[in-house]
């Protein structure tokens, strides 16, 4: 590791230490801050019999061999914001209707959504179906909405790995409390997975579990699908050089810059970053109330029409606050796993280039991880192809001794 990478990694670890553990080795430390992971409220979302679950998953093309009935809950719980202050977040907890008093636990981290009510615990049926697949197979399954989505207050810090990790970790604690109230317990070794933005979130959570930072939980295995693990070296440059389809590049850059500005202060006025007329409307588009179609129709066709010359250059050669924003999230591959890791990615992906996963394999994680090449398919297909493989792999993965 170069000195620069070591310093960036150290800075990121210190930030995660503050956000995720309070630097005390436990997530839930009431003396130092909020009661991390404490349940604020639980709301039943739906129940399905085994036959209903099987039909639901077949409709969404995520079938399982034998489907259990499931019960799903929206859980609002305490966590921390990007600046470490107390806040709340919501997430989906899906419990299988089985007689097992002890359940293995899967954490599934969802892909990019721009409207808050499309999160898994709200009306996000696509991500909900992916979560239900694991519960139908007999696992307790949790899906964090992340900060600012679902019923969480404020804005969504899009692709901010530290808070993706903390929100995911605190949902584990909340789920444990929910299951305890039902006289059931969770295996402490968590199976972690996620897609796209959620792949970054999965590795952020995996790193914390791997390091023993989440009270009472460890890591059983990690499977991440099509993640932008290297914003500085791969994702941002590829958004400008054609490797990412132009409309998708515009969405990524607009979402990322407006989100990171709220944390790292990238600009004083949107006009410094965005060309007219988009400077006047872009922050309103990413307010959590517009869907993907509305956001995309309000933005131009190419990054060159969206960004000013200054911010085009920052995307290529980041400095200052932009570099800090990238560095704090680009360390999700900088840990040595003690349990199995698989990265799934496709060479045909025009949203998140395959090079992201290749770059991750060159980091510390890669020494113990396996890269599964899904071939010449596009981004949305990668999760549909990968999830059945992940479910089968999780079945065969034994908890650590």
XYZ file of C-alpha atoms in Angstrom:
401
model
C 0.000 0.000 0.000
C 1.378 3.430 -0.911
C 1.796 6.124 1.741
C -1.079 8.120 0.200
C -3.417 5.122 0.234
C -2.361 4.288 3.782
C -3.167 7.812 4.967
C -6.531 7.811 3.169
C -7.328 4.393 4.600
C -6.377 5.559 8.094
C -8.598 8.615 7.747
C -11.493 6.482 6.581
C -11.038 4.003 9.436
C -11.044 6.840 11.953
C -14.242 8.245 10.442
C -15.900 4.829 10.532
C -14.687 4.381 14.093
C -16.550 7.519 15.124
C -19.669 6.769 13.086
C -20.030 3.051 13.631
C -18.495 2.188 16.992
C -17.813 5.397 18.882
C -14.221 4.067 18.934
C -15.191 1.832 21.842
C -15.639 -1.476 20.032
C -19.425 -1.600 20.428
C -22.134 -0.097 18.307
C -24.685 0.336 21.098
C -22.971 2.680 23.550
C -25.531 4.906 25.252
C -22.907 6.724 27.307
C -21.231 8.159 24.229
C -24.261 8.915 22.045
C -27.599 7.591 20.905
C -28.850 4.135 21.823
C -27.590 2.743 18.533
C -29.897 0.085 17.157
C -32.675 0.706 19.667
C -36.125 0.080 18.208
C -38.337 3.161 17.937
C -41.322 1.463 16.315
C -42.319 -1.728 14.506
C -45.040 -1.768 11.843
C -46.320 -4.944 10.170
C -45.985 -4.632 6.385
C -47.315 -7.922 5.005
C -47.755 -11.638 5.672
C -47.710 -14.422 3.102
C -48.299 -18.149 3.311
C -45.808 -20.493 1.713
C -47.955 -20.751 -1.436
C -48.335 -16.974 -1.606
C -44.604 -16.487 -1.136
C -43.831 -18.969 -3.904
C -46.211 -17.205 -6.287
C -44.877 -13.769 -5.365
C -41.267 -14.783 -5.968
C -42.130 -16.545 -9.221
C -43.792 -13.347 -10.436
C -40.641 -11.386 -9.627
C -38.474 -14.176 -11.112
C -36.685 -14.922 -7.827
C -37.953 -18.467 -7.169
C -36.779 -20.736 -4.357
C -36.987 -24.526 -4.245
C -39.238 -24.621 -1.164
C -40.868 -21.389 0.005
C -41.754 -20.725 3.621
C -44.438 -18.297 4.617
C -43.040 -14.944 5.727
C -43.930 -11.982 7.923
C -42.430 -8.595 7.127
C -41.996 -5.612 9.426
C -40.914 -2.020 8.975
C -38.552 -1.166 11.810
C -37.659 2.401 12.739
C -34.494 2.469 14.828
C -31.871 4.786 16.238
C -28.627 5.385 14.385
C -26.282 8.273 13.533
C -26.105 10.838 10.760
C -23.029 11.571 8.654
C -21.805 14.073 11.260
C -22.255 11.592 14.110
C -25.381 13.193 15.569
C -28.366 11.037 16.569
C -30.997 10.277 13.957
C -33.308 7.453 12.954
C -33.484 5.139 9.972
C -35.911 2.508 8.791
C -35.443 -0.944 7.370
C -37.284 -4.086 6.373
C -37.115 -7.212 8.557
C -38.618 -10.361 7.025
C -39.013 -13.437 9.232
C -39.773 -16.933 7.927
C -42.702 -18.871 9.355
C -40.742 -21.855 10.586
C -40.412 -23.659 13.909
C -36.709 -22.883 14.181
C -35.971 -20.991 17.410
C -32.611 -19.831 16.032
C -32.283 -18.307 12.579
C -29.357 -17.512 10.363
C -29.374 -13.887 9.279
C -28.943 -12.341 5.826
C -28.397 -8.593 5.399
C -29.336 -7.450 1.897
C -28.345 -3.902 0.849
C -30.425 -2.398 -1.937
C -29.390 -0.613 -5.112
C -29.794 3.050 -6.009
C -33.182 4.651 -5.513
C -33.941 8.350 -5.717
C -37.432 8.448 -4.205
C -37.694 7.746 -0.495
C -40.872 5.671 -0.726
C -39.146 3.211 -3.076
C -36.967 1.899 -0.239
C -37.452 -1.760 0.791
C -39.542 -1.064 3.899
C -41.819 1.323 1.982
C -43.102 0.566 -1.522
C -39.885 -0.660 -3.124
C -41.262 -3.943 -4.420
C -38.210 -4.870 -6.482
C -35.825 -4.708 -3.530
C -38.474 -6.155 -1.227
C -38.750 -9.250 -3.436
C -35.005 -9.766 -3.257
C -35.161 -9.623 0.523
C -38.161 -11.973 0.683
C -36.230 -14.533 -1.374
C -33.859 -15.099 1.533
C -36.630 -15.249 4.144
C -38.592 -17.692 1.992
C -35.527 -19.935 2.039
C -35.562 -19.955 5.858
C -33.322 -17.042 6.795
C -34.192 -13.975 8.798
C -33.591 -11.234 6.231
C -32.990 -7.542 6.818
C -32.750 -4.728 4.265
C -31.680 -1.272 5.470
C -33.343 1.675 3.756
C -30.188 3.747 4.535
C -30.352 7.283 5.876
C -32.930 9.629 4.372
C -34.943 6.917 2.604
C -38.034 5.093 3.789
C -39.084 6.784 7.021
C -35.685 8.169 7.899
C -35.572 11.985 8.166
C -33.420 14.335 6.118
C -31.546 13.746 2.884
C -30.054 10.527 1.574
C -26.228 10.572 1.599
C -25.989 8.622 -1.643
C -23.011 6.246 -1.957
C -21.548 7.397 1.381
C -20.020 4.160 2.656
C -19.565 5.189 6.320
C -23.283 5.804 6.879
C -24.304 2.863 4.709
C -22.216 0.752 7.081
C -23.546 2.333 10.283
C -27.204 2.190 9.225
C -26.770 -1.450 8.189
C -25.015 -2.367 11.438
C -27.634 -0.716 13.625
C -30.455 -2.537 11.813
C -28.863 -5.827 12.890
C -29.207 -4.761 16.517
C -32.808 -3.685 15.961
C -33.643 -6.996 14.276
C -32.148 -8.909 17.180
C -34.461 -7.040 19.574
C -37.468 -7.722 17.357
C -36.713 -11.445 17.203
C -36.095 -11.595 20.950
C -39.583 -10.185 21.529
C -40.866 -13.162 19.534
C -38.804 -15.617 21.622
C -36.418 -16.338 18.770
C -32.737 -15.634 18.390
C -30.342 -14.893 15.566
C -27.151 -16.685 14.716
C -24.569 -13.966 15.365
C -22.612 -14.700 12.177
C -24.188 -12.617 9.432
C -24.403 -13.434 5.732
C -23.981 -10.101 3.936
C -24.940 -9.236 0.379
C -25.981 -6.240 -1.722
C -26.377 -4.938 -5.250
C -24.974 -1.819 -6.962
C -24.950 0.921 -4.307
C -25.768 -1.914 -1.944
C -22.612 -3.775 -2.947
C -20.607 -0.858 -1.569
C -22.827 -0.907 1.535
C -22.345 -4.672 1.893
C -18.572 -4.360 1.899
C -18.789 -1.481 4.391
C -20.877 -3.659 6.726
C -18.706 -6.696 6.079
C -15.615 -4.763 7.116
C -17.226 -3.742 10.403
C -18.416 -7.251 11.182
C -15.054 -8.692 10.176
C -13.334 -6.352 12.639
C -15.682 -7.138 15.529
C -17.111 -3.619 15.606
C -20.792 -4.615 15.840
C -21.721 -5.813 19.314
C -22.685 -9.471 19.362
C -22.331 -10.046 15.626
C -19.646 -11.447 13.351
C -19.293 -12.184 9.646
C -20.108 -15.522 8.017
C -19.683 -14.606 4.336
C -19.953 -11.637 1.966
C -21.336 -11.557 -1.581
C -21.420 -8.203 -3.367
C -22.894 -7.602 -6.832
C -21.792 -4.881 -9.278
C -20.554 -2.249 -6.869
C -18.832 1.079 -7.547
C -15.980 0.369 -5.166
C -13.522 2.795 -6.759
C -15.179 6.151 -7.414
C -11.915 8.014 -7.818
C -10.047 5.538 -9.989
C -12.880 3.941 -11.985
C -16.459 5.162 -11.575
C -16.000 8.923 -11.969
C -13.539 8.711 -14.892
C -15.680 6.106 -16.647
C -18.711 8.384 -16.332
C -16.829 10.834 -18.542
C -15.067 8.581 -21.030
C -18.034 6.593 -22.335
C -17.639 3.364 -20.377
C -20.813 4.323 -18.498
C -23.853 5.007 -20.692
C -24.296 8.792 -20.770
C -27.740 9.055 -19.162
C -26.648 6.790 -16.336
C -23.458 8.795 -15.940
C -25.467 12.004 -15.591
C -27.671 10.434 -12.917
C -24.671 9.156 -10.958
C -22.751 12.435 -11.101
C -25.746 14.599 -10.242
C -26.822 12.398 -7.330
C -23.309 11.921 -5.961
C -22.275 15.579 -6.137
C -25.455 16.943 -4.529
C -25.325 14.298 -1.783
C -21.645 14.764 -1.022
C -21.991 18.540 -0.989
C -24.222 18.227 2.072
C -21.466 16.343 3.897
C -18.196 17.698 2.479
C -19.244 21.126 1.137
C -18.102 20.754 -2.459
C -19.648 24.046 -3.562
C -21.218 27.227 -2.143
C -23.711 27.588 -4.972
C -24.995 24.871 -7.351
C -23.932 27.082 -10.259
C -20.303 26.357 -9.368
C -20.872 22.681 -10.146
C -23.755 22.576 -12.621
C -24.474 24.422 -15.832
C -27.696 26.367 -16.366
C -30.546 25.592 -16.329
C -29.707 22.494 -14.270
C -28.044 24.422 -11.448
C -31.400 25.954 -10.611
C -33.277 22.643 -10.405
C -30.893 19.801 -9.554
C -31.057 19.915 -5.752
C -34.856 19.927 -5.905
C -34.784 16.905 -8.227
C -32.785 14.932 -5.653
C -35.094 15.793 -2.745
C -36.345 12.238 -2.259
C -39.796 12.984 -3.679
C -39.049 12.562 -7.394
C -38.835 9.183 -9.094
C -36.148 8.095 -11.520
C -38.128 9.138 -14.599
C -38.738 12.635 -13.227
C -35.090 13.056 -12.251
C -33.759 11.792 -15.560
C -36.135 13.923 -17.618
C -34.991 16.987 -15.702
C -31.315 16.407 -16.484
C -29.325 16.617 -19.738
C -28.162 13.736 -21.897
C -24.421 14.037 -21.218
C -22.122 14.931 -18.308
C -20.593 17.724 -20.396
C -23.972 19.458 -20.523
C -24.500 18.980 -16.785
C -21.182 19.900 -15.172
C -19.123 23.051 -15.279
C -15.544 22.873 -16.519
C -14.327 23.043 -12.911
C -16.337 20.014 -11.829
C -15.559 18.024 -14.958
C -11.924 18.447 -14.003
C -12.636 17.496 -10.368
C -14.303 14.305 -11.570
C -11.157 13.439 -13.525
C -8.592 14.705 -11.014
C -10.197 15.233 -7.609
C -8.627 17.480 -5.005
C -9.699 18.990 -1.702
C -13.219 18.197 -0.514
C -13.999 16.109 -3.607
C -10.975 13.923 -2.944
C -11.952 13.516 0.718
C -15.459 12.514 -0.291
C -14.126 9.848 -2.625
C -11.450 8.638 -0.215
C -13.852 8.092 2.677
C -15.936 5.676 0.606
C -13.250 4.154 -1.611
C -11.742 2.059 1.195
C -14.470 -0.607 1.334
C -12.038 -3.093 -0.236
C -9.207 -2.235 2.159
C -9.642 -5.026 4.713
C -8.523 -8.617 5.009
C -11.525 -10.944 5.382
C -11.485 -13.859 7.810
C -14.454 -15.500 6.067
C -15.343 -16.151 2.391
C -15.974 -13.235 0.007
C -17.329 -13.318 -3.543
C -17.643 -10.356 -5.869
C -20.063 -10.694 -8.779
C -19.739 -8.365 -11.774
C -20.307 -8.304 -15.536
C -18.042 -7.135 -18.337
C -21.114 -5.892 -20.216
C -22.187 -3.553 -17.415
C -22.692 0.011 -18.736
C -23.632 1.490 -15.352
C -20.927 0.190 -13.022
C -17.911 -0.945 -15.033
C -16.311 -4.318 -14.371
C -13.078 -2.463 -13.575
C -14.555 -1.520 -10.179
C -14.453 -5.152 -9.117
C -11.055 -5.694 -10.693
C -9.742 -2.737 -8.709
C -11.231 -4.228 -5.542
C -9.464 -7.507 -6.246
C -6.153 -5.630 -6.297
C -6.796 -4.242 -2.808
C -6.411 -6.113 0.486
C -9.793 -7.804 0.078
C -8.715 -9.415 -3.164
C -6.137 -11.619 -1.494
C -8.955 -13.697 0.001
C -11.850 -12.991 -2.362
C -13.182 -14.629 -5.523
C -14.360 -12.628 -8.538
C -17.249 -14.173 -10.471
C -17.529 -12.829 -14.025
C -21.193 -12.795 -15.018
C -20.357 -12.143 -18.671
C -21.812 -9.822 -21.274
C -24.946 -8.685 -19.463
C -26.020 -5.241 -18.327
C -26.279 -3.854 -14.825
C -29.869 -4.731 -13.989
C -29.424 -8.331 -15.094
C -26.418 -8.905 -12.847
C -28.459 -9.067 -9.656
C -31.070 -11.358 -11.229
C -28.327 -13.768 -12.328
C -26.235 -13.465 -9.152
C -28.842 -13.747 -6.382
C -29.771 -17.411 -6.969
C -26.061 -18.242 -6.989
C -25.586 -16.289 -3.766
C -28.509 -18.032 -2.077
C -27.072 -21.426 -3.032
C -23.610 -20.364 -1.836
C -24.992 -19.115 1.488
C -26.700 -22.473 1.998
C -23.346 -24.197 1.645
C -21.410 -21.699 3.770
C -20.990 -22.849 7.327
C -20.901 -20.365 10.213
C -17.425 -19.720 11.669
C -16.505 -22.065 14.505
